[in-house]
Short mmCIF file of C-alpha atoms in Angstrom, two decimals:
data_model
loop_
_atom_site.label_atom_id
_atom_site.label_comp_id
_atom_site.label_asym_id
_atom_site.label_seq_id
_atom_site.Cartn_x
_atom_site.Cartn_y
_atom_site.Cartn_z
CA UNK A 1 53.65 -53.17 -6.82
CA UNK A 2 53.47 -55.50 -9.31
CA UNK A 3 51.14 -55.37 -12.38
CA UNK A 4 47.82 -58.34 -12.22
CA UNK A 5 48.11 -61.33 -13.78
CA UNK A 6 46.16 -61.08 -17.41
CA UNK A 7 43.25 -62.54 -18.33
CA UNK A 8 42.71 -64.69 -20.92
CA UNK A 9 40.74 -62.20 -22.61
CA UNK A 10 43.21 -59.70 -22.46
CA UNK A 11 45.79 -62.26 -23.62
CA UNK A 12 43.90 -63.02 -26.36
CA UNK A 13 43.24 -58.97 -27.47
CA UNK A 14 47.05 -58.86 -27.38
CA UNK A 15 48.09 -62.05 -28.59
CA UNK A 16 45.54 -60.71 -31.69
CA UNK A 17 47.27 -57.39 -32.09
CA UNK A 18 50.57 -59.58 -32.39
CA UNK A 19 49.97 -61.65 -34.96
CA UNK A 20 48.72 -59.32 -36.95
CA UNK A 21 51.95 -57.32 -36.88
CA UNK A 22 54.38 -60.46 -37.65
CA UNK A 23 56.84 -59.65 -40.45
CA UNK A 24 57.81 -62.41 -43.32
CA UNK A 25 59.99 -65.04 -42.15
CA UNK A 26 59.08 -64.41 -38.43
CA UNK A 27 58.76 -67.17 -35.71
CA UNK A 28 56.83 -66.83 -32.53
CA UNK A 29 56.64 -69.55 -30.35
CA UNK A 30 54.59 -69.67 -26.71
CA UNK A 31 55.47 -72.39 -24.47
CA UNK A 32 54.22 -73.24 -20.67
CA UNK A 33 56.90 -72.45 -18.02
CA UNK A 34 58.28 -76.38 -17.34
CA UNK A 35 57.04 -78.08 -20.08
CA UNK A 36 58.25 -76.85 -23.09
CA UNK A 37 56.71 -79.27 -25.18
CA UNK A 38 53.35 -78.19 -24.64
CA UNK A 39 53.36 -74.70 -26.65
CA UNK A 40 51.16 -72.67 -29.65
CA UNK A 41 53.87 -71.66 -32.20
CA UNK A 42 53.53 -69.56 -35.78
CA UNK A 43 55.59 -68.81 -38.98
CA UNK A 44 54.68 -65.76 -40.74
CA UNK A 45 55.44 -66.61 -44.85
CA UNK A 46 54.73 -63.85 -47.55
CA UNK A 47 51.38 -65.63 -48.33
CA UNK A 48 49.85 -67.28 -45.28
CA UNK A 49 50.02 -67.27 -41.60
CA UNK A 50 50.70 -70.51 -40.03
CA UNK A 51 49.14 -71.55 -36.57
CA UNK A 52 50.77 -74.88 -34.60
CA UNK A 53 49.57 -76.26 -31.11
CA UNK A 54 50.35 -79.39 -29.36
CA UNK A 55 48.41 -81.92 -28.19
CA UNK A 56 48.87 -83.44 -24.98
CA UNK A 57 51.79 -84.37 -23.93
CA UNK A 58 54.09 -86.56 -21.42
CA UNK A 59 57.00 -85.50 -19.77
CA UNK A 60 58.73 -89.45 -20.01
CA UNK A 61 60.16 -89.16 -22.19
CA UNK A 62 59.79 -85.04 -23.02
CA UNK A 63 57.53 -84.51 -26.33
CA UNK A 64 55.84 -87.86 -26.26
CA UNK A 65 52.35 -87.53 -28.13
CA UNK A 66 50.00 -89.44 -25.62
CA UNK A 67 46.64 -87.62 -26.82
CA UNK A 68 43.27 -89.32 -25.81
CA UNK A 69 40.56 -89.91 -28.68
CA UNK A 70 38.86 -86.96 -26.24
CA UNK A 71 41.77 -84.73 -27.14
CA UNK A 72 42.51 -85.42 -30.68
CA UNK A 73 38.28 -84.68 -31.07
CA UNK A 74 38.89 -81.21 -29.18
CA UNK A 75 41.51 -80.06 -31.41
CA UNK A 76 39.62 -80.87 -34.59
CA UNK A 77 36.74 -79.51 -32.61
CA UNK A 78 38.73 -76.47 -32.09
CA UNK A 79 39.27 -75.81 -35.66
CA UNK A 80 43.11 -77.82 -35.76
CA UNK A 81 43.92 -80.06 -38.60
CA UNK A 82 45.59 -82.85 -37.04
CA UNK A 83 49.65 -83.85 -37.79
CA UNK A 84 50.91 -84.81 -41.04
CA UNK A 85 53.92 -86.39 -40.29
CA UNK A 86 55.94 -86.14 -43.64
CA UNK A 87 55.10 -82.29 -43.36
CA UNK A 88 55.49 -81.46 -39.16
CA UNK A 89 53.95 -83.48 -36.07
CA UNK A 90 51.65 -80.50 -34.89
CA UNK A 91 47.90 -79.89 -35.07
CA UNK A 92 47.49 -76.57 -37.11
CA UNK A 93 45.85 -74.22 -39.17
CA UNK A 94 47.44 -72.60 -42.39
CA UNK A 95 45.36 -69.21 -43.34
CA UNK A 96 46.16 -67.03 -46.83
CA UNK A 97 47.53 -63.91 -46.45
CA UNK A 98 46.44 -61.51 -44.80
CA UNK A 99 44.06 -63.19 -42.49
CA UNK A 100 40.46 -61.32 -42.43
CA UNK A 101 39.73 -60.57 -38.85
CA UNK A 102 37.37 -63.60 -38.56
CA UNK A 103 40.19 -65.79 -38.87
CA UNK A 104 42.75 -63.76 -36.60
CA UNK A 105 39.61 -64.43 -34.05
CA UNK A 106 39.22 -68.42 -34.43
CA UNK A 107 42.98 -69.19 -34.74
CA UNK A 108 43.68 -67.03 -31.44
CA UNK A 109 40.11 -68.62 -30.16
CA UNK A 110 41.78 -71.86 -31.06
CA UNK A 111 45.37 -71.38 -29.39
CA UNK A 112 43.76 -70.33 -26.23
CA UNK A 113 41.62 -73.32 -25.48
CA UNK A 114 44.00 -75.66 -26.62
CA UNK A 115 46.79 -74.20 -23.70
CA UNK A 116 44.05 -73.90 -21.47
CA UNK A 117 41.30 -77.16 -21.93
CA UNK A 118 44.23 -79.44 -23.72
CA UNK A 119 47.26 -78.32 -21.97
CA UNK A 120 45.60 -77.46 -18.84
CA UNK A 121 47.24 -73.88 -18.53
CA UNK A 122 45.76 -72.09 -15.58
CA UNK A 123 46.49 -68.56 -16.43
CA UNK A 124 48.39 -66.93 -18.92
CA UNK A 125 50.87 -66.13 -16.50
CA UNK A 126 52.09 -69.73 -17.00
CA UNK A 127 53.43 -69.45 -20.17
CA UNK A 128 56.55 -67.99 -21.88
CA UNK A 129 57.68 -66.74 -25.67
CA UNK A 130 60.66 -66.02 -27.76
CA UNK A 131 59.93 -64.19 -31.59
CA UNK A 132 62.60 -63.98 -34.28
CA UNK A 133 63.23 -63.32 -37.49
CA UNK A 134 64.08 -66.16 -39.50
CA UNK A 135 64.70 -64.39 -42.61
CA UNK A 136 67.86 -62.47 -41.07
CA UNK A 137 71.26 -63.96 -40.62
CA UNK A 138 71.46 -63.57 -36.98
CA UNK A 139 68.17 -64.54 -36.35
CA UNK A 140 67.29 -60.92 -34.50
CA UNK A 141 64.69 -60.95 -32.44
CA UNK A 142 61.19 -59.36 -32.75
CA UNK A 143 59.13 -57.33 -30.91
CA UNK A 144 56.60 -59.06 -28.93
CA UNK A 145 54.40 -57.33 -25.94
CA UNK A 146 52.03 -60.09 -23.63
CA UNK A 147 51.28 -58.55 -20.61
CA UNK A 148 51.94 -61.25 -17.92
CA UNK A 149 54.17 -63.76 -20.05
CA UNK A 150 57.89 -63.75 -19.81
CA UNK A 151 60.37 -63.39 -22.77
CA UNK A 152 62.47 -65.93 -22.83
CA UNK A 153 66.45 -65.27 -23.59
CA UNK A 154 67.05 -66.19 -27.07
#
């Protein structure tokens, strides 16, 4: 029998729990299943978390930015700081340290309804992850549980 799909509630309680557990130096990315290039992505660093979405994108050619004004004013409505180009291409949020719960809460707030208003993911069911440690040689991975999203090989 197989398990039901998650909500997005129950993704978020979990995706919560996650990110509060990230080691220094790890990477945790969440993509949707088939588009790659639509995705929610963190690095842990010894003094802040830091939270990446995309925006909208095209699949000709893959990764194109083709965000509406409408989008680009849901992300910053969201709580995203849009791109900076000389320093990544991704709306984000960069939080000290350990994060106080309040801020766990928006930037998790903030990943979900950019997948799901932005990126138009149905169900959490859609997506996919991988989580490493940057900080090793060999890149190991790291320990991740979402109910209902697949690991992906790394």
């Amino acid at each position: 029998m197989t398990a039901p799909a998650p909500t997005w509630d129950e993704f978020a309680e979990a995706l919560t729990y996650e990110l509060s557990a990230l080691g220094s130096g790890v990477l945790f990315v969440i993509s949707v299943k088939g588009r790659p290039w639509q995705f929610a992505q963190f690095a842990q660093h010894e003094d802040a978390l830091l939270a990446e979405v995309s925006g909208h994108t095209v699949e000709d050619p893959p990764g194109t930015n083709e965000e509406t004004q409408a989008e680009r004013e849901r992300l910053a409505a969201l709580g995203w700081q849009p791109p900076v180009p000389r320093e990544g291409y991704h709306w984000h949020r960069r939080v000290a340290y350990p994060p106080t719960s309040r801020e766990y809460a928006e930037i998790v707030d903030g990943v979900v309804r950019a997948l799901r208003e932005v990126n138009g993911v149905a169900t959490p069911t859609e997506l996919s992850f991988r989580a490493w440690d940057g900080s090793t040689p060999g890149n190991d991975d790291w320990e991740i549980e979402l109910p209902g999203v697949e690991r992906q090989a790394g």
